Tab-separated table of C-alpha atoms and ligand atoms in Angstrom:
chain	number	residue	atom	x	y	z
A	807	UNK	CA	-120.208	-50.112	-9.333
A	808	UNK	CA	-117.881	-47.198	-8.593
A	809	UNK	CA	-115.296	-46.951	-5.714
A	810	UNK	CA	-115.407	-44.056	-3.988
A	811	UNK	CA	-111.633	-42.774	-3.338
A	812	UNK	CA	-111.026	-41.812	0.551
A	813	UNK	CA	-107.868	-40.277	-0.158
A	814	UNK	CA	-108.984	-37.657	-2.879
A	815	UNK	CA	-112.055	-36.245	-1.324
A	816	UNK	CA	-109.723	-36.344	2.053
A	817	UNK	CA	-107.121	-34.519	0.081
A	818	UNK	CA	-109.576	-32.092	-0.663
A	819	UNK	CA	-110.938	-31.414	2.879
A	820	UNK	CA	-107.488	-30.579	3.709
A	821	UNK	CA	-106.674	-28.744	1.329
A	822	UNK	CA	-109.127	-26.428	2.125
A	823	UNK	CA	-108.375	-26.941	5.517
A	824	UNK	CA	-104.603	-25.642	4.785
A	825	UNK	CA	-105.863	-22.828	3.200
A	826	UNK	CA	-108.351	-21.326	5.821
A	827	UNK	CA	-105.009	-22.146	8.102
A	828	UNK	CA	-103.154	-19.949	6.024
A	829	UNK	CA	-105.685	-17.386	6.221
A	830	UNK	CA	-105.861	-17.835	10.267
A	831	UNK	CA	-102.370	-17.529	10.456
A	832	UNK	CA	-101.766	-14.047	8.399
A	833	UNK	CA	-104.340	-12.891	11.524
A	834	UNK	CA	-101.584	-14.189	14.059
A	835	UNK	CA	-103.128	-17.596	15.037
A	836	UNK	CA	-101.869	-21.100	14.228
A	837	UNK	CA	-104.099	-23.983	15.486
A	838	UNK	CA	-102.643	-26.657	17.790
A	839	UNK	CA	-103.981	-30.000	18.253
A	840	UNK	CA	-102.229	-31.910	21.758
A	841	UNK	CA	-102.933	-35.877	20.860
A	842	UNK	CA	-102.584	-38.470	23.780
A	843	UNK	CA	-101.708	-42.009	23.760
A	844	UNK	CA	-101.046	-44.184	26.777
A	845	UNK	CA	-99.559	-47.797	26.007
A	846	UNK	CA	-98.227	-49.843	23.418
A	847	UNK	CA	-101.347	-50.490	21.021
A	848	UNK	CA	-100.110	-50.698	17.533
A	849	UNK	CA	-103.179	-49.691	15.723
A	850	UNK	CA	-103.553	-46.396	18.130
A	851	UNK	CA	-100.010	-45.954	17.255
A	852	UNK	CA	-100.441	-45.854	13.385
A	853	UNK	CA	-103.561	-43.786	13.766
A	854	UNK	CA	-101.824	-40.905	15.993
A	855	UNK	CA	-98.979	-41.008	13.250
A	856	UNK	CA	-101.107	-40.254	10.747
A	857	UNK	CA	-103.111	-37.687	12.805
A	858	UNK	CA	-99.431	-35.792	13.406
A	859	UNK	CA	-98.759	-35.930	9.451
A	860	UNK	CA	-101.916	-34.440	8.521
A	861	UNK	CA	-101.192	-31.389	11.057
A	862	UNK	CA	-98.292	-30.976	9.223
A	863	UNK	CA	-99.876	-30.961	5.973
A	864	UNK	CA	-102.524	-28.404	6.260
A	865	UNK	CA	-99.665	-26.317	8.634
A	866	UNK	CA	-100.707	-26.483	12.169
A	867	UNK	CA	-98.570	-26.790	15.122
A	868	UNK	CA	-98.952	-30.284	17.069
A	869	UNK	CA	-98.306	-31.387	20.419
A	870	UNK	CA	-97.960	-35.634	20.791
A	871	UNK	CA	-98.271	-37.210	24.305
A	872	UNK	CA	-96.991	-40.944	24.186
A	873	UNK	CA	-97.684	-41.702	28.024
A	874	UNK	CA	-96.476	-45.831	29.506
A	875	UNK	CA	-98.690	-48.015	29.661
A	876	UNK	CA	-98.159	-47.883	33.541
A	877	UNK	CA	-99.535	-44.302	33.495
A	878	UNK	CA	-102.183	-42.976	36.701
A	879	UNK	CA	-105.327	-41.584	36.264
A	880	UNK	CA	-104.072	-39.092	38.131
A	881	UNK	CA	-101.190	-38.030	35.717
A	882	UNK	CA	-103.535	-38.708	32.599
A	883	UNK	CA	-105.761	-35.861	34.272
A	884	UNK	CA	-103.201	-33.637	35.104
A	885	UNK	CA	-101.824	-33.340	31.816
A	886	UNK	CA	-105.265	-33.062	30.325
A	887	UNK	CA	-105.706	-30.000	32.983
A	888	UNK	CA	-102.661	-28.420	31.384
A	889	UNK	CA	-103.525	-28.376	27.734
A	890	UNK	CA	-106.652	-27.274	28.872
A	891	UNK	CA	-105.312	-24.646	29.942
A	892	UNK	CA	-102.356	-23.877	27.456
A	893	UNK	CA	-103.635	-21.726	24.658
A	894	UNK	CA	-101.524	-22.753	22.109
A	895	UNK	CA	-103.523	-25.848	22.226
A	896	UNK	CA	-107.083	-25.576	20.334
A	897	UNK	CA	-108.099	-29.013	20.128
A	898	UNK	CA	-107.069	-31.952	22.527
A	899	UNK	CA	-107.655	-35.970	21.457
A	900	UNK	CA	-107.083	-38.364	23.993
A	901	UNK	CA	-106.682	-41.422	21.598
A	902	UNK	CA	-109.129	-44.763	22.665
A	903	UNK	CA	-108.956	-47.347	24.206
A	904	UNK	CA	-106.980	-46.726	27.078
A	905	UNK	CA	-105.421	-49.244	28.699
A	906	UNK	CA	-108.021	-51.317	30.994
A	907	UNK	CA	-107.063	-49.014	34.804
A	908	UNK	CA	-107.606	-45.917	33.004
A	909	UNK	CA	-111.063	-44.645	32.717
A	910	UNK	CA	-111.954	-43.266	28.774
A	911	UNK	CA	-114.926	-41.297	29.863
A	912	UNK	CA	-113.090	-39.498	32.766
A	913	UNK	CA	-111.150	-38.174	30.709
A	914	UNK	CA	-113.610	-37.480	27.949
A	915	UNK	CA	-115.274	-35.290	30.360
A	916	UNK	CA	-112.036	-33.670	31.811
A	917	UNK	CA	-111.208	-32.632	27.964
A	918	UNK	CA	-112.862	-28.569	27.985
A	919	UNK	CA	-116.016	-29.010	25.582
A	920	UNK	CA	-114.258	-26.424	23.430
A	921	UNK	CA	-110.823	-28.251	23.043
A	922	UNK	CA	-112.792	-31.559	22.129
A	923	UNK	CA	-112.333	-32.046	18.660
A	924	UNK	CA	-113.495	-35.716	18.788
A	925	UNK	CA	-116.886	-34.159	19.564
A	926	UNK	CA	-117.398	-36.935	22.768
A	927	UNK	CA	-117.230	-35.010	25.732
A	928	UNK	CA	-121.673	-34.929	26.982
A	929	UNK	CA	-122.183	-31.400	26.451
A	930	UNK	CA	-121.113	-31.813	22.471
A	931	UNK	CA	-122.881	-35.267	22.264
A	932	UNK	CA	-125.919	-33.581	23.402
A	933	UNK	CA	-125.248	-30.801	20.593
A	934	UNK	CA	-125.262	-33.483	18.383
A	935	UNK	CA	-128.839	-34.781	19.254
A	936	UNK	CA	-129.952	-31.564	18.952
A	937	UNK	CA	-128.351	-30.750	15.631
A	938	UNK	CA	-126.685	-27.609	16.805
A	939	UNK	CA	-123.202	-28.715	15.754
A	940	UNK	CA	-119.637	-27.114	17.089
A	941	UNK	CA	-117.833	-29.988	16.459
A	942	UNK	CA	-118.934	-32.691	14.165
A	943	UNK	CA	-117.801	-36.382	15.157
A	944	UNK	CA	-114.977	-36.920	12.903
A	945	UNK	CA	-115.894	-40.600	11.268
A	946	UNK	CA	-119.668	-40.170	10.697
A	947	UNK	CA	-118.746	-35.889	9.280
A	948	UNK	CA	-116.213	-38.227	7.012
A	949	UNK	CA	-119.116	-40.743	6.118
A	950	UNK	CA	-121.414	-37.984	5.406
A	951	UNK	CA	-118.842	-35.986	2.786
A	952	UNK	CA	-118.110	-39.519	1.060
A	953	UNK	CA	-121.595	-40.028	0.801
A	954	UNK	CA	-121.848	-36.260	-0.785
A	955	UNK	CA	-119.032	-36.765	-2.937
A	956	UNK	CA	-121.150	-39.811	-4.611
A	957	UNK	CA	-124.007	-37.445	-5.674
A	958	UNK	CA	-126.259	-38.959	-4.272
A	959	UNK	CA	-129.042	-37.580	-2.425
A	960	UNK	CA	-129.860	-38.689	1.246
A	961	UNK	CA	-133.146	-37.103	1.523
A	962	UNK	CA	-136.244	-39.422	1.763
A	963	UNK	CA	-133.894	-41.981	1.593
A	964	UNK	CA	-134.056	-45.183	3.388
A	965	UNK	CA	-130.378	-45.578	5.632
A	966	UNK	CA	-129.564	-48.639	7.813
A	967	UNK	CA	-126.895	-48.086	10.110
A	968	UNK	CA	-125.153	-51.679	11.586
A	969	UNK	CA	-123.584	-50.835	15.230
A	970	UNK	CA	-123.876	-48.533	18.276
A	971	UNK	CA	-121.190	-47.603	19.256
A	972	UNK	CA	-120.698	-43.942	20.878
A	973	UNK	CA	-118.471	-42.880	18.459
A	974	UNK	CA	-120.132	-44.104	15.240
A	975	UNK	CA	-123.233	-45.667	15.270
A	976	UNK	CA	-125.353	-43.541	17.237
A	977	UNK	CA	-123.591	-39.992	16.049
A	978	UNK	CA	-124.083	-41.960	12.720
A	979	UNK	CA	-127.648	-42.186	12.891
A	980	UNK	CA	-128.096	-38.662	13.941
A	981	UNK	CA	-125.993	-37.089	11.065
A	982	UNK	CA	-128.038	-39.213	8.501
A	983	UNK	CA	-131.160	-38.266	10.300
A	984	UNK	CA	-130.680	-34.401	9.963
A	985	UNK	CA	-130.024	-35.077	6.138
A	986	UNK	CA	-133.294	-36.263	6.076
A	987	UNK	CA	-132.741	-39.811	5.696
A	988	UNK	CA	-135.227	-42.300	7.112
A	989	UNK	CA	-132.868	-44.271	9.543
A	990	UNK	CA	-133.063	-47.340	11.161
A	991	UNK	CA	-129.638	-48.266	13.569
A	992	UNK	CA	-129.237	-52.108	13.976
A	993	UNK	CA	-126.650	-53.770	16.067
A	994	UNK	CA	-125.297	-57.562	17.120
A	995	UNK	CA	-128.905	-58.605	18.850
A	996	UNK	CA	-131.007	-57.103	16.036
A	997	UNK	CA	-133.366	-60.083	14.537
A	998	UNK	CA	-133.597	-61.161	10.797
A	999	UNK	CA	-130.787	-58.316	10.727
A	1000	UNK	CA	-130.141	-59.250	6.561
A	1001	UNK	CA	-134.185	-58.631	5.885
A	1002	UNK	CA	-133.530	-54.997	7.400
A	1003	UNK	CA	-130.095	-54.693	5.983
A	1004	UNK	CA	-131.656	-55.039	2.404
A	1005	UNK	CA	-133.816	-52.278	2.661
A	1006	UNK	CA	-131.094	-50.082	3.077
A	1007	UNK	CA	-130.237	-47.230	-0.018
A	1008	UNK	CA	-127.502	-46.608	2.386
A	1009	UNK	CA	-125.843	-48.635	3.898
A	1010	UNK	CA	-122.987	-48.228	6.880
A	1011	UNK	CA	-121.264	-50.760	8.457
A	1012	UNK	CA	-119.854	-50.332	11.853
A	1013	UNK	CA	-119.665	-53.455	13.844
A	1014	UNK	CA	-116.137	-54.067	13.892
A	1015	UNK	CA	-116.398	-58.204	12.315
A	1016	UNK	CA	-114.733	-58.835	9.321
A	1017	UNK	CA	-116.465	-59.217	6.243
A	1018	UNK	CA	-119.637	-59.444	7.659
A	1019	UNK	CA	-121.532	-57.966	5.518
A	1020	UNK	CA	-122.520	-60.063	2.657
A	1021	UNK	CA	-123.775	-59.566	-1.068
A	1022	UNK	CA	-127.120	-61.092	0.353
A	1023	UNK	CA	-127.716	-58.067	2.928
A	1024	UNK	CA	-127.013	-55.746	0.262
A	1025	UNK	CA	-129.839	-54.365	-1.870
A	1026	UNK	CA	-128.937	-53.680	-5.701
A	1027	UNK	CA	-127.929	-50.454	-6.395
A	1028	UNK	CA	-126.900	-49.146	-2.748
A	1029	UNK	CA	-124.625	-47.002	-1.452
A	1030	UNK	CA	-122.318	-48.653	0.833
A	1031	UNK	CA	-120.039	-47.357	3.196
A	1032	UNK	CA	-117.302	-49.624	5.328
A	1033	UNK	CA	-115.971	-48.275	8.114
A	1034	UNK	CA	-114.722	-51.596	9.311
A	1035	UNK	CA	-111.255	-51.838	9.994
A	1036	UNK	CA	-110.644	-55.581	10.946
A	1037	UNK	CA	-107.679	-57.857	9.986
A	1038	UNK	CA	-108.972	-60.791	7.840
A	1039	UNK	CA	-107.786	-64.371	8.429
A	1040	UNK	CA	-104.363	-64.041	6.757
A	1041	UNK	CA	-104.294	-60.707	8.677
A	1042	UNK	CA	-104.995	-58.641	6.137
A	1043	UNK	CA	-106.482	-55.654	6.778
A	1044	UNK	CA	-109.879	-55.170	5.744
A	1045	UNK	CA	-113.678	-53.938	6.884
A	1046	UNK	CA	-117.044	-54.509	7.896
A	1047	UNK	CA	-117.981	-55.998	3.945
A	1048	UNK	CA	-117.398	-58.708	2.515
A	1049	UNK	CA	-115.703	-56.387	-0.581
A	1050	UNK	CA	-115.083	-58.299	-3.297
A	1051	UNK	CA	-118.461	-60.057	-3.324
A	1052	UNK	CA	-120.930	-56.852	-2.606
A	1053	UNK	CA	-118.556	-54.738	-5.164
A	1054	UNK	CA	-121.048	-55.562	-8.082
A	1055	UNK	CA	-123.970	-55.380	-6.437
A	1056	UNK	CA	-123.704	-51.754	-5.479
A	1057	UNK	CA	-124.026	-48.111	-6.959
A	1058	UNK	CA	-120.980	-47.132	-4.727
A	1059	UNK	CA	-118.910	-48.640	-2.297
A	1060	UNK	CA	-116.040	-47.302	-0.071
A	1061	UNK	CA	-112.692	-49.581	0.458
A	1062	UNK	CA	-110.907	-50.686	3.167
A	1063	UNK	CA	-108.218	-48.823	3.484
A	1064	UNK	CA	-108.751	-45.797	1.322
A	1065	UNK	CA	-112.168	-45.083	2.224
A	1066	UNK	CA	-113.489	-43.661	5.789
A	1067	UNK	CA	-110.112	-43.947	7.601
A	1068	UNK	CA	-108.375	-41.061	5.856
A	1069	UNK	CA	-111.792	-39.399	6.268
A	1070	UNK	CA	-111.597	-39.639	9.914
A	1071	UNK	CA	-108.487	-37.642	10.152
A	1072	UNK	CA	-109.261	-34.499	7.601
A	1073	UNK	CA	-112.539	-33.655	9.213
A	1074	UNK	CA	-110.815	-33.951	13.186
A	1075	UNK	CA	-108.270	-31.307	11.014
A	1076	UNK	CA	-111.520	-29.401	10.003
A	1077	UNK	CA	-112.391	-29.646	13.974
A	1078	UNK	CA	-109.116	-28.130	14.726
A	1079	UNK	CA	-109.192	-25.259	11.979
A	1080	UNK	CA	-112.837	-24.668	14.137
A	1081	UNK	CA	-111.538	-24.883	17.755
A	1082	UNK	CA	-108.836	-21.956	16.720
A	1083	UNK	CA	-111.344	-19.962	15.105
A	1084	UNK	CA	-114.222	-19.853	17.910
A	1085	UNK	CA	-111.342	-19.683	20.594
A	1086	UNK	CA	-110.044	-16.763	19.159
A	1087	UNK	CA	-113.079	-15.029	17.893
A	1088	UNK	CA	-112.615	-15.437	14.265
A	1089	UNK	CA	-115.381	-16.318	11.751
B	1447	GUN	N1	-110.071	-44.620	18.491
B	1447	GUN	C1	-110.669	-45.039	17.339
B	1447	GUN	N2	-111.215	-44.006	16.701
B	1447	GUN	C2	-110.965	-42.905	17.441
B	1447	GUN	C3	-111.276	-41.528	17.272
B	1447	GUN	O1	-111.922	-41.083	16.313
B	1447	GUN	N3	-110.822	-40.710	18.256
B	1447	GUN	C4	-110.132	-41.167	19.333
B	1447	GUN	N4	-109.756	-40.280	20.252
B	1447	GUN	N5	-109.842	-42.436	19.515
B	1447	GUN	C5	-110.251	-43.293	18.560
């Protein structure tokens, strides 16, 4: 079993990333990313810190938004109006879930198609399905170049994908699919869900329950990628699989944390680098 290390093939994105920054920047453009939170959450709160420190590591300006919890609609759409419009600002995240009287996809499809690094406003979803990328969605792009870094070849391969979300699961799928993987996306209602789960080469687990996945779904020799990030019950964090126990059983295995999360962040940094590019007509 090897465990395949988040942080150093995220290091790497971004330090590529910094370096196509510095390049930008000798032609007179610095990318901006404006990220939004609204409310208290502490999890949303550590994520958007960590999203600000990696602009500042690969050198591009930032813009944070910490709205109350008590924000409108209406000012949540305003402000999204004026980043749109501000062209300092490449790339625009509106970090989810928003508190329960604000409405996520109004403001998903508020966010200008070419500011939306996240890759979830409709227009770049259907891009997705399509497979003519602008902006790939950052966790499965981060899946995908852990799953690279392994060696690994995903052609012909069989992948099993657990969850559906909008932001994971399905985007999941698609990225796996265009690599040529035979995919098959199962989810909380899915029947005899280990006898599918052990057919998997690949595995990804997305269903937000800790340690679900056990070392009987797991088929010897897979690839398995958590990107579960649950608190166990001493509130610890931890993921999707049941780590310890499916370590042996697999070729490779991502950890929770140190595997997708920082992945996440460096490819909505790659986004970024993009969105300042295209908007300023540079290859
Ligand atoms: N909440 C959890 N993951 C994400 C993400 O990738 N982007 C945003 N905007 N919110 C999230």
């Amino acid at each position: 079993m090897n465990i395949i290390d988040g942080k150093a093939v995220s290091a790497a994105v971004k330090a590529q990333v910094k370096k196509e920054c510095d390049e930008l920047k000798a032609k007179g453009v610095t990318p901006g990313l404006a990220v939004i939170i609204v409310g208290e959450d502490p999890a949303s709160q550590v994520y958007v810190r960590n999203k600000e420190r990696a602009c500042e590591e690969c050198g591009f300006y930032s813009e944070k938004y910490a709205l109350p919890e008590n924000t409108t609609q209406k000012e949540l759409n305003a402000l999204v109006d004026r980043l749109n419009a501000d062209s300092k600002i490449n790339g625009i995240l509106c970090q989810l879930p928003l508190p329960k009287h604000l409405d996520d996809k109004e403001v998903i499809n508020r966010i200008n198609p070419e500011k939306d690094v996240d890759a979830f406003h409709p227009e770049n979803v259907g891009a997705i399905m399509l497979g003519e990328y602008k902006y790939l969605p950052c966790t499965p792009a981060g899946v995908m170049e852990l799953i690279k870094s392994t060696g690994v070849d995903v052609k012909g391969k069989k992948a099993v994908v657990i969850g559906r979300s909008n932001i994971v699961g399905k985007p999941m799928a698609m990225l796996l699919l265009h690599a040529d993987a035979t995919v098959e996306i199962t989810h909380s209602k899915t029947v005899n869900l280990p006898e599918i789960t052990r057919t998997a080469d690949i595995l990804v687990a997305a269903i937000g329950k800790a340690k679900f996945v056990t070392a009987d779904m797991v088929k010897d020799g897979a690839v398995v990628i958590d990107v579960g990030m649950n608190r166990d019950e001493n509130g610890k964090l931890c993921g999707d699989v049941d780590f310890e126990n499916v370590k042996d059983k697999c070729s490779f295995i991502t950890p929770v944390p140190g595997g997708v999360g920082p992945m996440t962040i460096s490819m909505l940094m790659r986004n970024t680098l993009t969105a300042a590019k295209t908007q300023n007509n540079i290859k």
